[in-house]
Short mmCIF file of C-alpha atoms in Angstrom, two decimals:
data_model
loop_
_atom_site.label_atom_id
_atom_site.label_comp_id
_atom_site.label_asym_id
_atom_site.label_seq_id
_atom_site.Cartn_x
_atom_site.Cartn_y
_atom_site.Cartn_z
CA MET A 780 0.00 0.00 0.00
CA GLY A 781 1.40 3.38 -1.05
CA ILE A 782 1.49 6.55 1.03
CA PHE A 783 -1.45 7.97 -0.92
CA ASP A 784 -3.60 4.91 -0.23
CA LEU A 785 -3.53 5.33 3.55
CA GLN A 786 -6.76 6.61 5.05
CA HIS A 787 -6.35 9.11 7.85
CA ASN A 788 -9.06 10.09 10.30
CA ARG A 789 -9.27 13.87 10.04
CA LYS A 790 -12.33 14.29 12.22
CA ASN A 791 -11.95 16.27 15.43
CA THR A 792 -8.78 17.97 14.15
CA ARG A 793 -10.55 21.31 13.55
CA SER A 794 -10.49 20.44 9.86
CA VAL A 795 -12.66 22.74 7.75
CA LYS A 796 -13.21 19.92 5.27
CA TRP A 797 -14.26 17.25 7.79
CA ASP A 798 -15.44 19.12 10.89
CA MET A 799 -17.59 21.79 9.21
CA LEU A 800 -20.05 19.46 7.52
CA LYS A 801 -23.10 20.52 9.55
CA PRO A 802 -22.75 24.25 8.91
CA MET A 803 -21.82 23.67 5.26
CA PHE A 804 -24.29 20.93 4.27
CA GLN A 805 -26.80 20.95 7.17
CA THR A 806 -25.96 17.29 7.85
CA GLU A 807 -23.05 15.14 9.00
CA ASP A 808 -24.10 12.36 6.62
CA VAL A 809 -22.03 13.33 3.60
CA LEU A 810 -18.61 12.26 2.35
CA PRO A 811 -16.58 15.51 2.19
CA MET A 812 -15.06 16.04 -1.26
CA TRP A 813 -15.21 19.80 -1.35
CA VAL A 814 -12.77 22.41 0.03
CA ALA A 815 -9.36 22.44 -1.65
CA ASP A 816 -7.10 20.56 0.68
CA MET A 817 -5.89 16.96 0.42
CA ASP A 818 -6.54 13.94 2.60
CA PHE A 819 -2.84 13.05 2.36
CA LYS A 820 -0.04 13.61 4.82
CA ALA A 821 2.62 16.10 3.76
CA PRO A 822 5.99 14.65 2.69
CA GLU A 823 7.74 12.91 5.56
CA GLN A 824 10.70 15.30 5.39
CA VAL A 825 8.31 18.20 5.98
CA ASN A 826 6.74 16.49 8.98
CA GLN A 827 10.18 15.67 10.41
CA ALA A 828 11.34 19.27 9.96
CA LEU A 829 8.26 20.48 11.85
CA ILE A 830 8.75 17.91 14.62
CA GLU A 831 12.39 18.92 15.06
CA ARG A 832 11.40 22.57 15.17
CA ALA A 833 8.68 21.83 17.74
CA GLN A 834 11.13 19.88 19.90
CA HIS A 835 13.22 23.03 20.19
CA GLY A 836 10.21 24.46 22.01
CA ILE A 837 10.85 28.16 21.47
CA TYR A 838 8.70 29.96 18.91
CA GLY A 839 10.01 33.50 18.83
CA TYR A 840 10.12 35.88 15.88
CA THR A 841 11.47 34.05 12.86
CA VAL A 842 13.55 35.44 10.01
CA ILE A 843 13.01 34.44 6.38
CA ASP A 844 16.68 33.87 5.63
CA ASP A 845 18.73 33.08 2.52
CA GLU A 846 18.15 29.32 2.90
CA VAL A 847 14.39 29.75 2.74
CA LYS A 848 14.58 32.20 -0.15
CA ASN A 849 17.05 30.08 -2.07
CA SER A 850 14.78 27.03 -1.73
CA ILE A 851 12.14 29.03 -3.60
CA LEU A 852 14.60 30.16 -6.28
CA LYS A 853 15.81 26.61 -6.82
CA TRP A 854 12.27 25.22 -6.96
CA LEU A 855 11.07 27.75 -9.53
CA SER A 856 14.18 27.23 -11.64
CA GLN A 857 14.04 23.42 -11.60
CA ARG A 858 10.27 22.92 -11.81
CA HIS A 859 9.25 25.86 -13.96
CA GLN A 860 12.43 27.04 -15.71
CA TRP A 861 11.90 30.45 -14.18
CA ASN A 862 14.99 32.17 -12.81
CA ILE A 863 14.14 34.90 -10.34
CA LYS A 864 16.13 36.97 -7.83
CA GLN A 865 15.85 36.98 -4.05
CA GLN A 866 14.97 40.64 -3.93
CA TRP A 867 11.87 40.04 -6.04
CA LEU A 868 10.22 38.11 -3.20
CA SER A 869 7.60 39.35 -0.76
CA PHE A 870 5.97 37.08 1.82
CA SER A 871 2.37 36.60 2.87
CA PRO A 872 0.16 34.23 4.91
CA GLY A 873 -1.69 33.19 1.76
CA VAL A 874 -2.36 33.89 -1.90
CA VAL A 875 -5.81 35.36 -1.20
CA THR A 876 -4.17 37.77 1.26
CA SER A 877 -1.71 38.75 -1.47
CA LEU A 878 -4.55 39.34 -3.94
CA HIS A 879 -6.24 41.68 -1.45
CA MET A 880 -2.97 43.56 -1.00
CA ALA A 881 -2.33 43.85 -4.75
CA VAL A 882 -5.83 45.16 -5.45
CA GLN A 883 -5.38 47.82 -2.76
CA ALA A 884 -1.83 48.72 -3.81
CA PHE A 885 -2.40 49.08 -7.56
CA THR A 886 -6.03 50.09 -8.06
CA GLU A 887 -8.44 52.66 -6.69
CA PRO A 888 -12.10 52.38 -5.63
CA GLY A 889 -14.26 52.28 -8.74
CA ASP A 890 -11.51 50.79 -10.94
CA LYS A 891 -12.39 47.86 -13.19
CA ILE A 892 -10.72 44.48 -12.68
CA ILE A 893 -11.23 41.64 -15.16
CA ILE A 894 -11.58 37.94 -14.31
CA GLN A 895 -12.21 34.84 -16.42
CA THR A 896 -15.37 33.13 -15.23
CA PRO A 897 -16.32 30.64 -13.86
CA VAL A 898 -13.47 31.21 -11.44
CA TYR A 899 -12.21 30.73 -7.88
CA THR A 900 -14.82 32.21 -5.54
CA PRO A 901 -12.56 34.62 -3.54
CA PHE A 902 -11.72 36.56 -6.74
CA TYR A 903 -15.17 38.15 -6.54
CA LYS A 904 -14.77 39.20 -2.91
CA VAL A 905 -11.21 40.43 -3.45
CA ILE A 906 -12.59 42.90 -6.00
CA GLU A 907 -15.93 43.85 -4.48
CA SER A 908 -14.80 44.21 -0.85
CA HIS A 909 -12.51 47.06 -1.93
CA GLN A 910 -15.22 48.78 -3.99
CA ARG A 911 -13.67 47.86 -7.33
CA GLU A 912 -15.81 46.81 -10.29
CA ILE A 913 -15.85 43.23 -11.63
CA VAL A 914 -15.56 42.85 -15.39
CA LYS A 915 -16.18 39.31 -16.65
CA ASN A 916 -14.45 37.63 -19.58
CA PRO A 917 -16.35 34.31 -19.60
CA LEU A 918 -14.38 31.32 -20.81
CA ILE A 919 -15.72 29.53 -23.88
CA TYR A 920 -17.13 26.11 -22.98
CA LYS A 921 -17.17 23.85 -26.04
CA ASN A 922 -16.72 20.12 -26.60
CA ASN A 923 -16.14 19.43 -22.91
CA TYR A 924 -13.23 21.90 -22.79
CA TYR A 925 -12.65 25.54 -21.88
CA GLN A 926 -10.82 28.15 -23.93
CA ILE A 927 -10.22 31.89 -23.69
CA ASP A 928 -12.39 34.33 -25.62
CA PHE A 929 -9.62 36.71 -26.69
CA ALA A 930 -11.87 38.97 -28.74
CA ASP A 931 -14.13 39.56 -25.73
CA PHE A 932 -11.06 39.95 -23.50
CA GLU A 933 -9.70 42.82 -25.60
CA GLU A 934 -13.10 44.46 -25.91
CA LYS A 935 -13.37 44.46 -22.12
CA LEU A 936 -9.82 45.81 -21.71
CA LYS A 937 -10.74 48.74 -23.95
CA GLN A 938 -13.36 49.75 -21.37
CA GLY A 939 -10.69 51.05 -19.03
CA VAL A 940 -9.77 47.91 -17.09
CA LYS A 941 -6.88 48.56 -14.67
CA ALA A 942 -5.97 45.00 -13.62
CA PHE A 943 -6.48 41.39 -14.63
CA ILE A 944 -6.54 38.61 -12.05
CA LEU A 945 -5.36 35.49 -13.88
CA CYS A 946 -6.05 32.02 -12.48
CA SER A 947 -3.23 29.79 -13.78
CA PRO A 948 -3.78 26.83 -13.74
CA HIS A 949 -7.47 27.60 -13.68
CA ASN A 950 -9.69 26.72 -10.74
CA PRO A 951 -12.29 25.22 -11.17
CA VAL A 952 -12.05 24.17 -14.85
CA GLY A 953 -8.55 22.65 -14.58
CA ARG A 954 -7.01 24.28 -17.64
CA VAL A 955 -3.22 24.54 -17.72
CA TRP A 956 -2.80 27.48 -20.07
CA LYS A 957 -0.53 26.90 -23.06
CA LYS A 958 2.31 29.24 -24.01
CA ASP A 959 0.44 30.77 -26.93
CA GLU A 960 -2.58 31.50 -24.73
CA LEU A 961 -0.47 33.16 -22.05
CA THR A 962 1.50 35.09 -24.65
CA GLU A 963 -1.68 36.53 -26.15
CA LEU A 964 -3.09 37.44 -22.72
CA ALA A 965 0.18 39.19 -21.88
CA ARG A 966 0.32 40.98 -25.24
CA LEU A 967 -3.18 42.39 -24.79
CA CYS A 968 -2.53 43.45 -21.20
CA MET A 969 0.66 45.26 -22.21
CA LYS A 970 -1.07 46.87 -25.20
CA HIS A 971 -3.77 48.30 -22.94
CA ASN A 972 -1.50 48.88 -19.91
CA VAL A 973 -3.36 46.44 -17.68
CA LEU A 974 -1.58 45.02 -14.64
CA ILE A 975 -1.50 41.20 -14.47
CA ILE A 976 -2.06 39.77 -10.99
CA SER A 977 -1.43 36.05 -11.47
CA ASP A 978 -2.66 33.45 -8.97
CA GLU A 979 -0.44 30.42 -9.67
CA ILE A 980 -1.08 28.44 -6.50
CA HIS A 981 -1.92 25.28 -8.50
CA GLY A 982 1.16 25.64 -10.72
CA ASP A 983 2.92 22.54 -9.41
CA LEU A 984 -0.17 20.34 -9.77
CA THR A 985 -0.15 19.66 -13.50
CA PHE A 986 -0.84 16.19 -14.82
CA PRO A 987 2.18 14.30 -16.26
CA GLY A 988 2.99 15.67 -19.70
CA GLU A 989 1.45 19.07 -18.97
CA VAL A 990 3.65 22.10 -18.28
CA HIS A 991 2.81 25.11 -16.16
CA ILE A 992 4.39 28.30 -17.48
CA PRO A 993 4.51 31.26 -15.08
CA ILE A 994 3.21 34.13 -17.19
CA ALA A 995 5.97 36.40 -15.88
CA SER A 996 8.58 33.99 -17.26
CA LEU A 997 7.57 34.75 -20.86
CA SER A 998 9.79 37.83 -21.07
CA GLU A 999 11.27 40.66 -19.03
CA GLU A 1000 8.61 42.98 -20.44
CA VAL A 1001 5.79 40.72 -19.26
CA ALA A 1002 7.47 40.30 -15.87
CA GLU A 1003 7.52 44.08 -15.44
CA GLN A 1004 3.72 44.08 -15.90
CA THR A 1005 3.06 41.14 -13.55
CA ILE A 1006 2.58 40.36 -9.88
CA THR A 1007 2.84 36.56 -9.35
CA CYS A 1008 1.29 34.94 -6.26
CA MET A 1009 2.55 31.44 -5.38
CA SER A 1010 2.71 29.00 -2.48
CA PRO A 1011 3.61 25.41 -1.59
CA SER A 1012 0.32 25.13 0.31
CA LYS A 1013 -1.79 23.41 -2.36
CA THR A 1014 1.17 21.40 -3.67
CA PHE A 1015 2.11 19.80 -0.35
CA ASN A 1016 -1.11 20.19 1.67
CA LEU A 1017 0.22 22.95 3.92
CA ALA A 1018 -2.66 25.44 3.76
CA GLY A 1019 -3.10 25.53 7.54
CA LEU A 1020 0.51 26.65 8.00
CA GLN A 1021 -0.09 29.88 6.06
CA ALA A 1022 3.03 30.41 3.97
CA SER A 1023 3.06 32.02 0.54
CA TYR A 1024 5.06 34.52 -1.46
CA VAL A 1025 4.79 37.05 -4.25
CA VAL A 1026 7.27 37.50 -7.10
CA THR A 1027 7.56 41.07 -8.46
CA SER A 1028 10.52 41.98 -10.66
CA ASN A 1029 9.54 45.64 -11.07
CA LYS A 1030 11.14 47.54 -8.17
CA GLU A 1031 8.54 50.32 -8.03
CA LYS A 1032 5.64 47.88 -8.02
CA ARG A 1033 7.34 45.70 -5.41
CA GLU A 1034 7.86 48.67 -3.11
CA LEU A 1035 4.20 49.66 -3.46
CA LEU A 1036 3.12 46.11 -2.66
CA ASP A 1037 5.48 45.82 0.31
CA ALA A 1038 4.19 49.14 1.63
CA GLN A 1039 0.64 47.77 1.47
CA PHE A 1040 1.67 44.63 3.35
CA ALA A 1041 3.37 46.80 5.99
CA LYS A 1042 0.34 49.08 6.22
CA GLN A 1043 -1.82 46.08 7.08
CA GLY A 1044 0.78 44.64 9.46
CA VAL A 1045 1.23 41.51 7.36
CA ASN A 1046 4.88 41.08 6.46
CA MET A 1047 6.31 37.93 8.01
CA LEU A 1048 5.77 34.15 8.01
CA ASN A 1049 4.98 32.16 11.11
CA THR A 1050 7.72 29.87 12.41
CA MET A 1051 6.15 26.61 11.25
CA GLY A 1052 5.14 27.95 7.84
CA ASN A 1053 8.71 29.11 7.28
CA THR A 1054 10.06 25.69 8.24
CA ALA A 1055 7.56 23.76 6.11
CA LEU A 1056 8.09 25.90 3.01
CA GLU A 1057 11.85 25.30 2.99
CA ALA A 1058 11.52 21.56 3.72
CA ALA A 1059 8.86 21.05 1.04
CA TYR A 1060 10.78 22.83 -1.68
CA THR A 1061 14.04 21.14 -0.68
CA HIS A 1062 12.83 17.56 -0.30
CA GLY A 1063 9.34 17.27 -1.84
CA GLU A 1064 10.06 16.65 -5.51
CA SER A 1065 9.67 12.85 -5.68
CA TRP A 1066 6.57 12.99 -3.45
CA LEU A 1067 5.03 15.52 -5.82
CA ASP A 1068 5.80 13.50 -8.94
CA GLU A 1069 4.08 10.47 -7.41
CA LEU A 1070 1.10 12.62 -6.47
CA ARG A 1071 0.75 14.03 -10.00
CA HIS A 1072 0.52 10.52 -11.47
CA LEU A 1073 -2.04 9.55 -8.84
CA LEU A 1074 -4.21 12.58 -9.58
CA LYS A 1075 -4.20 11.83 -13.29
CA ASN A 1076 -5.24 8.24 -12.55
CA HIS A 1077 -8.01 9.53 -10.28
CA GLN A 1078 -9.25 11.90 -12.98
CA THR A 1079 -9.31 9.05 -15.52
CA TYR A 1080 -11.20 6.82 -13.08
CA VAL A 1081 -13.93 9.39 -12.41
CA LYS A 1082 -14.27 10.23 -16.09
CA GLU A 1083 -14.53 6.60 -17.19
CA MET A 1084 -16.96 5.62 -14.43
CA PHE A 1085 -19.33 8.46 -15.26
CA GLU A 1086 -19.07 7.79 -19.00
CA GLU A 1087 -19.95 4.13 -18.43
CA HIS A 1088 -22.62 4.39 -15.76
CA THR A 1089 -24.01 7.95 -15.73
CA PRO A 1090 -23.46 9.67 -19.10
CA GLU A 1091 -25.65 12.49 -17.74
CA LEU A 1092 -22.53 13.65 -15.85
CA LYS A 1093 -19.60 14.94 -17.87
CA VAL A 1094 -16.14 15.42 -16.35
CA ILE A 1095 -14.56 18.43 -18.04
CA ASP A 1096 -11.26 17.70 -19.77
CA SER A 1097 -8.69 19.12 -17.38
CA GLU A 1098 -4.91 19.24 -17.39
CA GLY A 1099 -4.11 19.88 -13.76
CA THR A 1100 -5.21 20.57 -10.15
CA TYR A 1101 -6.96 18.01 -7.94
CA LEU A 1102 -10.35 19.58 -8.59
CA LEU A 1103 -12.68 18.22 -11.27
CA TRP A 1104 -15.45 20.32 -12.83
CA ILE A 1105 -18.53 18.26 -13.56
CA ASP A 1106 -21.23 19.28 -16.04
CA CYS A 1107 -24.55 18.14 -14.55
CA SER A 1108 -26.81 20.02 -16.99
CA ALA A 1109 -28.34 16.80 -18.33
CA LEU A 1110 -29.93 16.22 -14.92
CA LYS A 1111 -32.18 19.23 -15.64
CA LEU A 1112 -31.85 20.62 -12.12
CA ASP A 1113 -31.28 24.23 -11.13
CA HIS A 1114 -28.36 24.99 -8.83
CA LYS A 1115 -30.43 24.70 -5.64
CA GLU A 1116 -31.93 21.40 -6.70
CA LEU A 1117 -28.51 20.14 -7.80
CA LYS A 1118 -26.93 21.01 -4.46
CA SER A 1119 -29.78 19.33 -2.59
CA PHE A 1120 -29.56 16.24 -4.81
CA MET A 1121 -25.84 15.75 -4.12
CA ILE A 1122 -26.31 16.21 -0.36
CA LYS A 1123 -29.55 14.32 0.25
CA LYS A 1124 -29.54 11.66 -2.46
CA ALA A 1125 -25.84 11.06 -3.22
CA ARG A 1126 -24.64 11.99 0.28
CA VAL A 1127 -21.48 13.67 -0.97
CA GLY A 1128 -20.27 17.12 -0.02
CA LEU A 1129 -19.20 18.94 -3.17
CA ASN A 1130 -18.73 22.59 -4.08
CA THR A 1131 -21.70 24.10 -5.89
CA GLY A 1132 -20.77 25.34 -9.35
CA VAL A 1133 -22.79 28.54 -9.18
CA ASP A 1134 -20.45 29.77 -6.43
CA TYR A 1135 -17.83 30.27 -9.16
CA GLY A 1136 -20.14 32.47 -11.21
CA GLN A 1137 -23.44 32.13 -13.04
CA GLU A 1138 -21.59 30.19 -15.76
CA GLY A 1139 -21.28 27.35 -13.23
CA ASP A 1140 -25.02 27.14 -12.61
CA THR A 1141 -25.35 23.47 -13.63
CA PHE A 1142 -21.90 22.31 -12.50
CA MET A 1143 -20.37 20.81 -9.36
CA ARG A 1144 -16.73 20.74 -8.25
CA ILE A 1145 -15.28 17.57 -6.75
CA ASN A 1146 -11.98 17.20 -4.90
CA ILE A 1147 -10.14 14.00 -5.95
CA ALA A 1148 -7.13 14.43 -3.62
CA CYS A 1149 -8.08 11.54 -1.39
CA PRO A 1150 -7.24 7.82 -1.05
CA ARG A 1151 -8.60 5.68 -3.86
CA ALA A 1152 -11.08 3.96 -1.51
CA THR A 1153 -12.59 7.34 -0.58
CA LEU A 1154 -12.77 8.38 -4.23
CA GLU A 1155 -14.49 5.15 -5.25
CA GLU A 1156 -16.99 5.49 -2.42
CA GLY A 1157 -17.87 9.03 -3.47
CA VAL A 1158 -18.18 8.14 -7.15
CA GLN A 1159 -20.35 5.11 -6.39
CA ARG A 1160 -22.65 7.23 -4.22
CA ILE A 1161 -23.12 9.72 -7.06
CA ILE A 1162 -23.70 6.99 -9.67
CA SER A 1163 -26.24 5.24 -7.47
CA ALA A 1164 -28.12 8.46 -6.80
CA VAL A 1165 -28.30 9.37 -10.49
CA LYS A 1166 -29.46 5.89 -11.48
CA ASN A 1167 -32.20 5.90 -8.82
CA ARG A 1168 -33.55 9.39 -9.44
#
């Protein structure tokens, strides 16, 4: 039995995924396959590094030193062929925090910010909570696949958009954007002087054969126009340790961003997050490669099972992340009925597609980062519920 086959009891650990079922689904009788964390232990080297740090027993203020920074530089160079400099780094508790900071640092109330819908739910709040205006560039959904509507994107940019929040790879549709797609997005943003704020938290989680390209790595000119938000938290299941970073090559932009972090009093990592980040990036490569193969196998399993037993459900063709986007439109249910069906009939806790925008009205998002036995149980529950409607 492999490390990813082991089932761990996460109940009563203050887990959002497992201990918040009643408030989220109004029942405890669902299998949680929703919020984006994994039911896998972090790499053993990360756990050992945390244990050793805990055994020291003193948790005073912690510096983000050259070793930590160099682990990031080495990781980005080896995994993504992106060579950055130490001084380009800023640190943050999380990518969503960084998005809030970037919106405040580089835009003003009333400014327009463009997003590609359906998209990660916090993007909406990041814009609206600071009195900025959301501009939507809906992705084109065709033949079970999503693509970018570049004509619409440019038309929207012409309306005075100040910033673009890019989701790369895309959550929830699972697209790993190709070089030509990123190049065209960057070209249009530079043409219309639109800042790119790129959320690349899923960048390490591509399926074998797929390549994540940081948009800022395309050229120095693109890098000057880009704020890149990254973290090992999704990659290695470290979200609760709150450690992320921002890469900004443009000195003026970086100073504005750092000033915003300082203004909010958010400019250091906690001791354990610091430790975990370095250990993960230093020792986690083989663990990650095994995980990527497992996730691809899980995606294939779900897709094939639905195709064989419940063709009413279509798994969108994705290229990365551990989140699958499922088209349930053939069930002829509205989003409230669909949510109720999955909870009460299938007894699985999924994310409701409409939460990612109106384009997700007839979709559900399922988290496949779990042991195979858990995945099979969830899939069988859904199949049984659909067959017995």
